[in-house]
Coordinates of N, CA, C and O in Angstrom, one line a residue:
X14 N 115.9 90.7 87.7 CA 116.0 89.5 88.6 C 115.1 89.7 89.8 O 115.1 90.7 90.5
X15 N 114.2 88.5 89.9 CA 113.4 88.8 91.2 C 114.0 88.9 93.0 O 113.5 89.4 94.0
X16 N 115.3 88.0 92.8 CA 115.7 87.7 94.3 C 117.5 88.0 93.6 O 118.1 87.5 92.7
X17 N 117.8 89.1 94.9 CA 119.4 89.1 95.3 C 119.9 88.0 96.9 O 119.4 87.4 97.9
X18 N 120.5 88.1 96.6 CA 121.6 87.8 97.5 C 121.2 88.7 99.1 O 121.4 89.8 99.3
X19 N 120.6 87.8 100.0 CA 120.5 88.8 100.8 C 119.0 89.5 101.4 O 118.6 90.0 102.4
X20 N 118.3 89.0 99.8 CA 117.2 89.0 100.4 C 116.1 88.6 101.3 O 116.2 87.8 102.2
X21 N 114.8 89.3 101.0 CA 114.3 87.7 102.4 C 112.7 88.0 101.7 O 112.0 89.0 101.3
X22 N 112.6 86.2 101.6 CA 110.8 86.1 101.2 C 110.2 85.4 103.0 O 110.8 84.9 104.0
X23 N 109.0 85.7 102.6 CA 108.3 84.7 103.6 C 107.9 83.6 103.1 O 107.6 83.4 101.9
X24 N 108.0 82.6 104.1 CA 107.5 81.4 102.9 C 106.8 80.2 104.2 O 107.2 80.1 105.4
X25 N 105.8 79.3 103.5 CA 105.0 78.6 104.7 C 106.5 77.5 105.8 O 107.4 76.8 105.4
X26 N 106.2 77.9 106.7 CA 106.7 76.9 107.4 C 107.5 75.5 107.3 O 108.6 75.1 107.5
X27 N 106.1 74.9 106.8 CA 105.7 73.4 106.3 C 105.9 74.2 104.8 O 105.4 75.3 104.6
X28 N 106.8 73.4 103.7 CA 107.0 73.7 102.7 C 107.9 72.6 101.1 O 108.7 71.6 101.1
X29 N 107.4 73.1 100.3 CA 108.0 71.8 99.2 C 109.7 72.4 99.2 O 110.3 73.4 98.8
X30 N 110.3 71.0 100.0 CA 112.0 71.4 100.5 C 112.9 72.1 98.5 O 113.9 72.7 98.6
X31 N 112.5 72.0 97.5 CA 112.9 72.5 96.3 C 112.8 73.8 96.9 O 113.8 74.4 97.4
X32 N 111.5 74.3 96.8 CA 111.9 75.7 97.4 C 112.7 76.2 98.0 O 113.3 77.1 97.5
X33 N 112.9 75.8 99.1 CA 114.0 76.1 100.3 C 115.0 76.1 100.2 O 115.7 77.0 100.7
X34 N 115.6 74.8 98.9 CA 116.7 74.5 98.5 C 117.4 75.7 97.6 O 118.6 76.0 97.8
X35 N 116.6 76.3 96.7 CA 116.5 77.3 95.9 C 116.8 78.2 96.1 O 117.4 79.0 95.4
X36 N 116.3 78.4 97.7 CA 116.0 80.0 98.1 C 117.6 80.1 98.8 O 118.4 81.0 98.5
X37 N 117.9 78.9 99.7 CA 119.6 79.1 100.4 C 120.3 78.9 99.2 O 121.2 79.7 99.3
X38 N 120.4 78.3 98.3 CA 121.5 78.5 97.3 C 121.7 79.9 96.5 O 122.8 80.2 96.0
X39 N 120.5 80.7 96.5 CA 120.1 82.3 96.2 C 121.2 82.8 97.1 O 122.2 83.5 96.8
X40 N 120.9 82.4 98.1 CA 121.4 83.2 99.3 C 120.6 84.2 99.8 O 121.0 85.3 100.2
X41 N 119.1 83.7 99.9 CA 118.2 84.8 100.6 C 117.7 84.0 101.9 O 117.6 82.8 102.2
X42 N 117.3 85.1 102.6 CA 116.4 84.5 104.0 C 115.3 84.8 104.3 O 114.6 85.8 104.4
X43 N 115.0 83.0 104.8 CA 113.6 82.8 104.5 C 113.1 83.5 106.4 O 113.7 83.9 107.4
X44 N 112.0 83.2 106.0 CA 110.9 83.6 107.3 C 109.9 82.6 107.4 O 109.0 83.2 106.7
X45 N 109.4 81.6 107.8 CA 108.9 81.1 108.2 C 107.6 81.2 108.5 O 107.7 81.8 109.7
X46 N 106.0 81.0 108.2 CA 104.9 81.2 108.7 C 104.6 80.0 108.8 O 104.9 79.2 107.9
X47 N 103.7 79.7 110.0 CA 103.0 78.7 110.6 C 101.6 78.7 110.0 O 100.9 79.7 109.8
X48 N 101.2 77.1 109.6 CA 100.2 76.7 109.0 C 99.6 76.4 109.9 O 100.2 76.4 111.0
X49 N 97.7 76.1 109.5 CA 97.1 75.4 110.1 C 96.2 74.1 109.6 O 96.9 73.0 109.5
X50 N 95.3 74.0 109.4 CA 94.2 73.0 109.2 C 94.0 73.7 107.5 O 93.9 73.1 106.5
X51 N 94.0 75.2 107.8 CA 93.7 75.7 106.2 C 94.8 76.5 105.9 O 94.7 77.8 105.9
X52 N 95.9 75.8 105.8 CA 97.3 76.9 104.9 C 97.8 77.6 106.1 O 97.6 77.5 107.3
X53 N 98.4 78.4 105.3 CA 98.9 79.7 105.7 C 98.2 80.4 107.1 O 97.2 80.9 106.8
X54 N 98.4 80.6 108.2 CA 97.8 81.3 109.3 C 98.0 83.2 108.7 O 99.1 83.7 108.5
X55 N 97.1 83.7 108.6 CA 96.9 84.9 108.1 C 97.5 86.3 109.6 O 98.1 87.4 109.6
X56 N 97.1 85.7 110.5 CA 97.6 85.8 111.9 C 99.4 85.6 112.0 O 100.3 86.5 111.8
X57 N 99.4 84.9 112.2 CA 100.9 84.7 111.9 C 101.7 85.7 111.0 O 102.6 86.4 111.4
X58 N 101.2 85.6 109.7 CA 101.8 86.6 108.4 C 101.8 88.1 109.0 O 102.7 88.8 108.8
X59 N 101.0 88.3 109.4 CA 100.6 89.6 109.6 C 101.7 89.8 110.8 O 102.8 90.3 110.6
X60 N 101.5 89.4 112.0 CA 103.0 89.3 113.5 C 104.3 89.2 112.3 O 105.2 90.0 112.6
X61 N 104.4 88.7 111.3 CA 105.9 88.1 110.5 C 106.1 89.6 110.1 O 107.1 90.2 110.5
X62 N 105.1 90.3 109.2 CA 105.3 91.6 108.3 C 105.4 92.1 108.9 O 106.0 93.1 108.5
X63 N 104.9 92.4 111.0 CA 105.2 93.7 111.2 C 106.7 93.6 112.0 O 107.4 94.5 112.3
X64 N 106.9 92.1 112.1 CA 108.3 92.3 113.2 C 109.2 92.5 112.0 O 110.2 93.1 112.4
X65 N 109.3 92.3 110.8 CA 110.1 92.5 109.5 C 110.2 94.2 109.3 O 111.2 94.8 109.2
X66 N 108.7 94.9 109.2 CA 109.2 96.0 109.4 C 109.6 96.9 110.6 O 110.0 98.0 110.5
X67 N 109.4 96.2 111.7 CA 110.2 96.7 112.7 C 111.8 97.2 112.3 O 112.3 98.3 112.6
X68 N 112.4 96.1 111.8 CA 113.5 95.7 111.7 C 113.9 96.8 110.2 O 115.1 97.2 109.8
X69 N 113.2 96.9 109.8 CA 113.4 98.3 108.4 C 113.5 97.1 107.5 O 114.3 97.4 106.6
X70 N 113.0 95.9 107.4 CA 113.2 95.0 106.0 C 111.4 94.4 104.9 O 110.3 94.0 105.2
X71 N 112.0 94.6 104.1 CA 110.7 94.7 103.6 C 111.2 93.2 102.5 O 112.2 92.9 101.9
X72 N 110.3 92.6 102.8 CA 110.4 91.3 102.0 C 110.5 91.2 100.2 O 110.7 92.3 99.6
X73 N 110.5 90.6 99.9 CA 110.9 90.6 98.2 C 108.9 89.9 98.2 O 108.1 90.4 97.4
X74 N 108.6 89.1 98.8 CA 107.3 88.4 98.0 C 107.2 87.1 99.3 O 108.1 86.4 99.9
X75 N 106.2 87.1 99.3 CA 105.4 85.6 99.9 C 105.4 84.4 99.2 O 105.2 84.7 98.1
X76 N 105.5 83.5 99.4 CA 105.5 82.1 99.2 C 104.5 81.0 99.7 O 104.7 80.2 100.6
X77 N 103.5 81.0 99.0 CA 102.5 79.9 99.4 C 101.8 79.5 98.7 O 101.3 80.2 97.8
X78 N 101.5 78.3 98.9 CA 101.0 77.0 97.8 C 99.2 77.0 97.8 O 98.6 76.0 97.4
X79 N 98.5 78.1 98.3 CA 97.4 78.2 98.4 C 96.5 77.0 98.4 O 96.0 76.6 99.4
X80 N 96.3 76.4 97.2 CA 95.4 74.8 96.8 C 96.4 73.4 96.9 O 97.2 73.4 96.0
X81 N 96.4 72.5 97.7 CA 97.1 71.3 98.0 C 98.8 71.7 98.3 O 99.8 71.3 97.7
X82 N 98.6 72.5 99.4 CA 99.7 72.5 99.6 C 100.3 71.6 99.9 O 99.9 70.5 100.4
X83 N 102.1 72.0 99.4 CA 103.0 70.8 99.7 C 103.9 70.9 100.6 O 104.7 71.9 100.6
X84 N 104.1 69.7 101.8 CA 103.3 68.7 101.8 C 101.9 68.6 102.9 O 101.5 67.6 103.5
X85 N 101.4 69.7 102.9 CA 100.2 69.3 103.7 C 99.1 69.2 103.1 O 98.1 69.2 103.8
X86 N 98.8 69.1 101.9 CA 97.7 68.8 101.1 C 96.7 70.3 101.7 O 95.6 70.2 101.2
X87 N 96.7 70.9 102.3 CA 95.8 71.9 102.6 C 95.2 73.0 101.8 O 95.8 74.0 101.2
X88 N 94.0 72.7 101.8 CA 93.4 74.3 101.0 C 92.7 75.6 101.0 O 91.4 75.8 100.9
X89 N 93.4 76.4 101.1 CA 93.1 77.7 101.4 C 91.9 78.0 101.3 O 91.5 78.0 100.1
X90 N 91.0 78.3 102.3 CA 89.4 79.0 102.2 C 89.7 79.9 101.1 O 90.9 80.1 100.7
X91 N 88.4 80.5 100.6 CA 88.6 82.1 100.0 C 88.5 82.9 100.7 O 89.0 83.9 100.1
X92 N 88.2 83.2 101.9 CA 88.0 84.2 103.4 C 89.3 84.4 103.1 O 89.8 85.5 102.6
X93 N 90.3 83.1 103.3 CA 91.8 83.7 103.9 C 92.7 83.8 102.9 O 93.8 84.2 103.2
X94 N 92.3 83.5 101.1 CA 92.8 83.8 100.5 C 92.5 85.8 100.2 O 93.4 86.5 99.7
X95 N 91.3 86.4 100.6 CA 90.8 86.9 100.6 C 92.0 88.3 101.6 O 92.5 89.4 101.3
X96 N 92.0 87.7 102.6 CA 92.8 87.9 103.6 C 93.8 88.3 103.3 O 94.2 89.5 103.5
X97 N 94.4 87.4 102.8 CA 95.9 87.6 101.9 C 96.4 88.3 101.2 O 97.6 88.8 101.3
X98 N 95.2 88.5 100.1 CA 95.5 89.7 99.2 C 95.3 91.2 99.9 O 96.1 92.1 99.5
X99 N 94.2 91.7 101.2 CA 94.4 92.2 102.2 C 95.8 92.9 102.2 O 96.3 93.8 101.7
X100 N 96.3 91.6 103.2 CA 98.0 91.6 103.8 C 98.6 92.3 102.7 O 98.9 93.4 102.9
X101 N 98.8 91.8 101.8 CA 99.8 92.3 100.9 C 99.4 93.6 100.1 O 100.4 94.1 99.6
X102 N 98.5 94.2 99.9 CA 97.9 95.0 99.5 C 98.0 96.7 100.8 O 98.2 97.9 100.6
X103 N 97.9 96.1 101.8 CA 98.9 96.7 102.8 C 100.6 96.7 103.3 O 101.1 97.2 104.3
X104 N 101.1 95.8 102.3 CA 102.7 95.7 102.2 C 103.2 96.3 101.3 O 102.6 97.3 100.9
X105 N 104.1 96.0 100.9 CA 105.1 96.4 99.6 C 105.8 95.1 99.0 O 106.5 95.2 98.0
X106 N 105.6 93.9 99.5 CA 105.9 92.7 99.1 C 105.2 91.9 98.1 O 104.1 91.9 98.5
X107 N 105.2 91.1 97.0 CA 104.4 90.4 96.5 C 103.9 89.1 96.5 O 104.9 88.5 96.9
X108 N 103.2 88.3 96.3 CA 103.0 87.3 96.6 C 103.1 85.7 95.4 O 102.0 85.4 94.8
X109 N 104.2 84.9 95.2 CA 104.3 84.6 93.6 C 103.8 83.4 93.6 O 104.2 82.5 92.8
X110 N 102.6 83.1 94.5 CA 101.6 81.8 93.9 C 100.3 82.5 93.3 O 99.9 83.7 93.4
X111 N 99.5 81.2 92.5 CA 98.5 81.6 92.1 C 97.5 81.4 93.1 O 97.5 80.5 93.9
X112 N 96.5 82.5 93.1 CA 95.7 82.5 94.3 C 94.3 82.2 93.4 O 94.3 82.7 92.2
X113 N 93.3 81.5 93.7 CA 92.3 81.5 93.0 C 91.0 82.1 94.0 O 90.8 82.1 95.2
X114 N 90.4 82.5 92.7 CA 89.2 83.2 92.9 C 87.8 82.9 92.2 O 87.9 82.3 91.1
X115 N 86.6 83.1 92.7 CA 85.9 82.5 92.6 C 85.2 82.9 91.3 O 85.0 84.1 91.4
X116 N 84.6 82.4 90.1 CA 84.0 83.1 88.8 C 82.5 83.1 89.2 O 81.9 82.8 90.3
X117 N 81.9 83.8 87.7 CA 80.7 83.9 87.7 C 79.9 82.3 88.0 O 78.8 82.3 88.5
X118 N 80.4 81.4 87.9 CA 79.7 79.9 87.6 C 79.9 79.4 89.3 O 79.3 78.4 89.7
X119 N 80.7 80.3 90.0 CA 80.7 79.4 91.7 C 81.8 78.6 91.7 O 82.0 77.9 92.7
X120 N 82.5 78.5 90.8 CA 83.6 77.6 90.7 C 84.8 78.5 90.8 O 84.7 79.8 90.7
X121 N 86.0 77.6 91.2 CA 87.4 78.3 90.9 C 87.9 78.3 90.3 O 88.1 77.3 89.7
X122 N 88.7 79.6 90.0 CA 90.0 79.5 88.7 C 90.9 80.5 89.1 O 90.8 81.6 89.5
X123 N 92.0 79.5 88.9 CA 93.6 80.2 89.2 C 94.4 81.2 88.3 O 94.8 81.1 87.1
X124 N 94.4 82.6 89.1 CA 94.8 83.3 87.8 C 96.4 84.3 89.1 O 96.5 84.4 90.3
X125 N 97.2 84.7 88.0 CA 97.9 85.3 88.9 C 97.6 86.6 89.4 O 97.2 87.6 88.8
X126 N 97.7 86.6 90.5 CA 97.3 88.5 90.8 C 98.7 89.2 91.8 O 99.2 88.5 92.7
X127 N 99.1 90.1 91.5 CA 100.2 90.7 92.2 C 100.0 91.6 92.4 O 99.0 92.1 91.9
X128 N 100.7 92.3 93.1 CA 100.1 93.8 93.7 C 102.0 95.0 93.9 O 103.1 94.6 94.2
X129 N 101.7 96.0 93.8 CA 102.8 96.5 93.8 C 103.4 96.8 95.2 O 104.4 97.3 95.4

């Protein structure tokens, strides 16, 4: 099972309320990060991860809608997707959207990437 009772993801701010709904009937607790113009504030996430490990809690996984988020229609640069994988790659949390990246052709494609 990915999520107990008790756990805690991070998850955007601004968010599709299903999620939310999901997450309190779980019985986990969320954390909130603040969006901007492009998603996710990477600034923000990073202040979230260290006051969480202050506190000795280590998140289960991030939550974010990278391309057209919902409901802010916003889409993640690659800098700050870039960023992100960063962040987490210096956590112990995982992140359960698809992040896309850029191919050989200059275009994008969504693939999943997780990190231990």
């Amino acid at each position: 099972m990915l999520l107990a009772r008790g756990d805690t993801v991070l998850i955007e701010q601004e968010t599709y309320q299903g999620s939310l709904t999901r997450l309190t009937r779980l019985g986990v607790k969320t954390v909130g990060v603040p969006l901007d113009d492009g998603g996710m504030r990477m600034d923000a996430l990073a202040a979230a991860l260290d006051d969480l490990k202050r506190k000795n809690i280590r998140p289960k996984y991030i939550y974010t809608i990278p391309t057209v988020q919902n409901p802010t229609g916003t889409i993640m640069s690659e800098q700050r997707r870039r960023e992100l994988l960063k962040l987490l790659t210096t956590t112990a949390c995982r992140s359960s959207r698809t992040i896309a990246t850029p191919t050989s052709s200059g275009t994008e494609s969504g693939r999943r990437r997780s990190t231990p």
